Amino acid sequence: MIHKPVPVDATLANSLLIGSGIFWTITYLLILRRGAKDKMYGMPLAALCANLAWEFIFAFVFPHPYPQRIINYIWLTFDLGIMAQYLSYGLREFPENLPKPFFYVKFLIGLLFSALLITYISIEFEEFIGYYAAFGQNLLMSVLFISMLFRRNSLGGQSAYIALFKMLGTILASIIFYLYFPKSYLLLLLFLAIFIYDLIYLFLLTFRLKKEGIRPWQHW
């Protein structure tokens, strides 16, 4: 059952959208900054592919209304920068026993699959705002950031500020869509799951920073 949105004050909705957009834009800028300093990409591959596909689709294929469309343009621009860092630095973490061209093939396949999946979710459910895909891939991202921390066993490409602003941006977006869809238990589950995983990631990251003798809020 696809829930229909209930009326929400336009000023409140736009304020929350812009606030979420600002927090996520800061997140992307911090990922780019940390990646440039550490010479490591700061967003897991699956999350990067999903983000690039979502932003392109809802900026150009099924364009959102304003102000979200402008936010999508900005996010896509910064995600292209994060993509460049992944393609530049990602080979260092790629298994040496595999052919290097497969590194790029894996990225292209991930990007193509993400684009098709998001497009067909929109068509199948006649949902052209992309909120199901957005919160689904947001949950994926929250889990993958934790996985990246353990897999690397280092703080490379990561900071407590990235974790914090990602969480704040998602909280505002969650509030918007809870107001629009208060009876959607699926969305509510996604909101809560993302928040819990984001808190876990922030806790693990700050714990690791303190363990290495680094003040979490001076490492950005």
Short mmCIF file of C-alpha atoms in Angstrom, two decimals:
data_model
loop_
_atom_site.label_atom_id
_atom_site.label_comp_id
_atom_site.label_asym_id
_atom_site.label_seq_id
_atom_site.Cartn_x
_atom_site.Cartn_y
_atom_site.Cartn_z
CA MET A 1 0.00 0.00 0.00
CA ILE A 2 1.42 3.35 -1.09
CA HIS A 3 0.47 6.08 1.35
CA LYS A 4 -0.63 9.45 0.03
CA PRO A 5 1.07 12.49 1.59
CA VAL A 6 -0.90 14.58 4.04
CA PRO A 7 -0.77 18.39 3.80
CA VAL A 8 2.21 20.04 5.47
CA ASP A 9 2.89 23.75 5.84
CA ALA A 10 5.02 24.72 2.83
CA THR A 11 7.27 27.07 4.83
CA LEU A 12 8.02 24.37 7.39
CA ALA A 13 8.64 21.73 4.70
CA ASN A 14 10.97 23.99 2.69
CA SER A 15 12.85 25.04 5.82
CA LEU A 16 13.45 21.40 6.77
CA LEU A 17 14.44 20.52 3.19
CA ILE A 18 16.92 23.37 3.01
CA GLY A 19 18.30 22.53 6.46
CA SER A 20 18.74 18.88 5.48
CA GLY A 21 20.34 19.97 2.21
CA ILE A 22 22.81 22.21 4.03
CA PHE A 23 23.81 19.49 6.51
CA TRP A 24 24.31 16.93 3.74
CA THR A 25 26.27 19.44 1.66
CA ILE A 26 28.56 20.02 4.63
CA THR A 27 28.91 16.24 4.94
CA TYR A 28 30.03 15.96 1.32
CA LEU A 29 32.49 18.84 1.71
CA LEU A 30 33.97 17.25 4.82
CA ILE A 31 34.30 13.90 3.04
CA LEU A 32 36.14 15.64 0.20
CA ARG A 33 38.40 17.50 2.63
CA ARG A 34 39.22 14.41 4.68
CA GLY A 35 39.77 12.35 1.54
CA ALA A 36 42.21 14.92 0.14
CA LYS A 37 44.15 15.05 3.43
CA ASP A 38 44.31 11.28 3.93
CA LYS A 39 44.57 10.31 0.24
CA MET A 40 41.70 7.87 0.79
CA TYR A 41 38.14 7.86 -0.45
CA GLY A 42 35.58 8.64 2.22
CA MET A 43 32.38 7.00 0.95
CA PRO A 44 31.88 3.25 0.42
CA LEU A 45 31.41 2.18 -3.19
CA ALA A 46 27.79 0.96 -2.99
CA ALA A 47 26.72 4.14 -1.19
CA LEU A 48 28.55 6.33 -3.72
CA CYS A 49 26.93 4.58 -6.69
CA ALA A 50 23.48 4.85 -5.12
CA ASN A 51 23.97 8.54 -4.32
CA LEU A 52 25.22 9.42 -7.80
CA ALA A 53 22.34 7.56 -9.44
CA TRP A 54 19.66 9.02 -7.14
CA GLU A 55 20.88 12.58 -7.55
CA PHE A 56 21.15 12.34 -11.34
CA ILE A 57 17.72 10.70 -11.72
CA PHE A 58 15.90 13.20 -9.52
CA ALA A 59 17.75 16.17 -10.98
CA PHE A 60 17.26 15.30 -14.67
CA VAL A 61 15.10 12.20 -15.31
CA PHE A 62 12.31 12.73 -12.76
CA PRO A 63 13.24 16.25 -11.67
CA HIS A 64 12.16 17.32 -8.21
CA PRO A 65 10.35 20.60 -7.59
CA TYR A 66 12.37 23.50 -6.18
CA PRO A 67 14.18 23.94 -3.81
CA GLN A 68 15.06 20.22 -3.75
CA ARG A 69 16.12 20.24 -7.42
CA ILE A 70 18.77 22.87 -6.70
CA ILE A 71 19.97 20.79 -3.73
CA ASN A 72 20.21 17.74 -6.03
CA TYR A 73 22.43 19.70 -8.45
CA ILE A 74 24.72 20.70 -5.59
CA TRP A 75 24.87 17.18 -4.15
CA LEU A 76 25.60 15.67 -7.57
CA THR A 77 28.47 18.10 -8.11
CA PHE A 78 30.10 17.17 -4.80
CA ASP A 79 29.44 13.47 -5.30
CA LEU A 80 31.29 13.67 -8.61
CA GLY A 81 34.25 14.98 -6.60
CA ILE A 82 33.92 12.06 -4.18
CA MET A 83 33.75 9.73 -7.18
CA ALA A 84 37.01 11.20 -8.48
CA GLN A 85 38.63 10.50 -5.10
CA TYR A 86 37.33 6.94 -5.13
CA LEU A 87 38.74 6.33 -8.62
CA SER A 88 42.04 7.98 -7.64
CA TYR A 89 42.62 6.35 -4.25
CA GLY A 90 40.47 3.23 -4.32
CA LEU A 91 42.98 1.07 -6.20
CA ARG A 92 45.19 1.05 -3.10
CA GLU A 93 42.55 -0.99 -1.29
CA PHE A 94 41.72 -3.22 -4.26
CA PRO A 95 42.93 -6.86 -3.99
CA GLU A 96 46.28 -7.25 -5.75
CA ASN A 97 45.34 -10.68 -7.10
CA LEU A 98 42.59 -9.21 -9.27
CA PRO A 99 43.13 -7.43 -12.62
CA LYS A 100 43.14 -3.64 -12.18
CA PRO A 101 40.59 -3.04 -14.98
CA PHE A 102 38.08 -4.97 -12.86
CA PHE A 103 38.24 -2.14 -10.32
CA TYR A 104 36.70 0.23 -12.87
CA VAL A 105 34.31 -2.40 -14.24
CA LYS A 106 33.01 -2.99 -10.70
CA PHE A 107 32.35 0.72 -10.29
CA LEU A 108 30.51 1.00 -13.62
CA ILE A 109 28.38 -2.07 -12.90
CA GLY A 110 27.51 -0.71 -9.45
CA LEU A 111 26.54 2.65 -10.93
CA LEU A 112 24.44 1.09 -13.70
CA PHE A 113 22.66 -1.30 -11.33
CA SER A 114 21.93 1.52 -8.86
CA ALA A 115 20.47 3.70 -11.61
CA LEU A 116 18.25 0.91 -12.93
CA LEU A 117 17.11 -0.12 -9.45
CA ILE A 118 16.13 3.42 -8.44
CA THR A 119 14.42 4.05 -11.79
CA TYR A 120 12.38 0.84 -11.62
CA ILE A 121 11.43 1.38 -7.98
CA SER A 122 10.03 4.77 -9.03
CA ILE A 123 8.13 3.33 -12.00
CA GLU A 124 6.90 0.19 -10.19
CA PHE A 125 5.48 2.12 -7.23
CA GLU A 126 4.64 5.28 -9.22
CA GLU A 127 6.68 7.20 -6.68
CA PHE A 128 8.72 9.89 -8.41
CA ILE A 129 10.03 11.75 -5.37
CA GLY A 130 12.41 8.92 -4.54
CA TYR A 131 11.89 8.82 -0.77
CA TYR A 132 11.76 5.01 -0.51
CA ALA A 133 15.00 4.68 -2.47
CA ALA A 134 16.56 7.61 -0.60
CA PHE A 135 15.99 6.25 2.89
CA GLY A 136 16.77 2.68 1.80
CA GLN A 137 20.17 3.69 0.45
CA ASN A 138 20.69 5.98 3.45
CA LEU A 139 20.33 2.93 5.70
CA LEU A 140 22.76 1.06 3.45
CA MET A 141 25.22 3.93 3.77
CA SER A 142 24.93 4.01 7.56
CA VAL A 143 25.77 0.30 7.77
CA LEU A 144 28.59 0.58 5.21
CA PHE A 145 30.31 3.41 7.08
CA ILE A 146 30.54 1.16 10.13
CA SER A 147 31.81 -1.67 7.94
CA MET A 148 34.43 0.63 6.38
CA LEU A 149 35.72 1.63 9.80
CA PHE A 150 36.23 -2.02 10.78
CA ARG A 151 37.53 -3.14 7.37
CA ARG A 152 40.17 -0.43 7.18
CA ASN A 153 40.98 -0.62 10.86
CA SER A 154 41.94 3.04 10.55
CA LEU A 155 40.40 6.51 10.59
CA GLY A 156 41.37 7.22 6.99
CA GLY A 157 38.84 9.36 5.14
CA GLN A 158 36.60 9.65 8.21
CA SER A 159 35.87 12.12 10.99
CA ALA A 160 33.35 12.65 13.77
CA TYR A 161 32.08 15.75 11.95
CA ILE A 162 31.21 13.69 8.86
CA ALA A 163 29.26 11.28 11.06
CA LEU A 164 27.53 14.11 12.94
CA PHE A 165 26.42 16.17 9.93
CA LYS A 166 25.26 13.05 8.07
CA MET A 167 23.10 12.19 11.06
CA LEU A 168 21.70 15.72 11.41
CA GLY A 169 20.86 15.95 7.71
CA THR A 170 19.02 12.64 7.84
CA ILE A 171 17.14 13.57 11.01
CA LEU A 172 15.71 16.67 9.31
CA ALA A 173 14.79 14.69 6.20
CA SER A 174 13.15 12.05 8.41
CA ILE A 175 11.06 14.70 10.15
CA ILE A 176 9.84 16.04 6.80
CA PHE A 177 8.71 12.67 5.52
CA TYR A 178 7.23 11.63 8.83
CA LEU A 179 5.04 14.74 8.61
CA TYR A 180 4.06 13.85 5.05
CA PHE A 181 3.57 10.11 5.71
CA PRO A 182 2.72 9.63 9.41
CA LYS A 183 1.07 6.24 8.76
CA SER A 184 3.96 4.65 6.83
CA TYR A 185 5.46 2.08 9.17
CA LEU A 186 8.10 1.18 6.59
CA LEU A 187 9.41 4.74 6.48
CA LEU A 188 9.27 4.98 10.27
CA LEU A 189 11.33 1.79 10.54
CA LEU A 190 13.88 3.21 8.10
CA PHE A 191 14.08 6.50 10.04
CA LEU A 192 14.72 4.69 13.32
CA ALA A 193 17.19 2.19 11.85
CA ILE A 194 19.25 4.92 10.18
CA PHE A 195 19.34 6.97 13.38
CA ILE A 196 20.47 3.96 15.45
CA TYR A 197 23.23 3.01 13.00
CA ASP A 198 24.35 6.64 12.72
CA LEU A 199 24.62 6.85 16.52
CA ILE A 200 26.60 3.60 16.60
CA TYR A 201 28.97 4.89 13.93
CA LEU A 202 29.48 8.20 15.73
CA PHE A 203 30.17 6.37 19.00
CA LEU A 204 32.62 3.92 17.40
CA LEU A 205 34.41 6.71 15.57
CA THR A 206 34.81 8.95 18.62
CA PHE A 207 35.91 5.92 20.69
CA ARG A 208 38.58 5.08 18.09
CA LEU A 209 39.77 8.70 17.96
CA LYS A 210 40.10 8.88 21.74
CA LYS A 211 41.89 5.52 21.78
CA GLU A 212 44.47 6.94 19.37
CA GLY A 213 44.89 10.05 21.52
CA ILE A 214 43.02 12.36 19.16
CA ARG A 215 40.36 14.77 20.38
CA PRO A 216 37.34 13.88 18.22
CA TRP A 217 36.18 17.44 17.62
CA GLN A 218 39.64 18.63 16.62
CA HIS A 219 39.89 15.98 13.91
CA TRP A 220 38.00 17.21 10.87
#
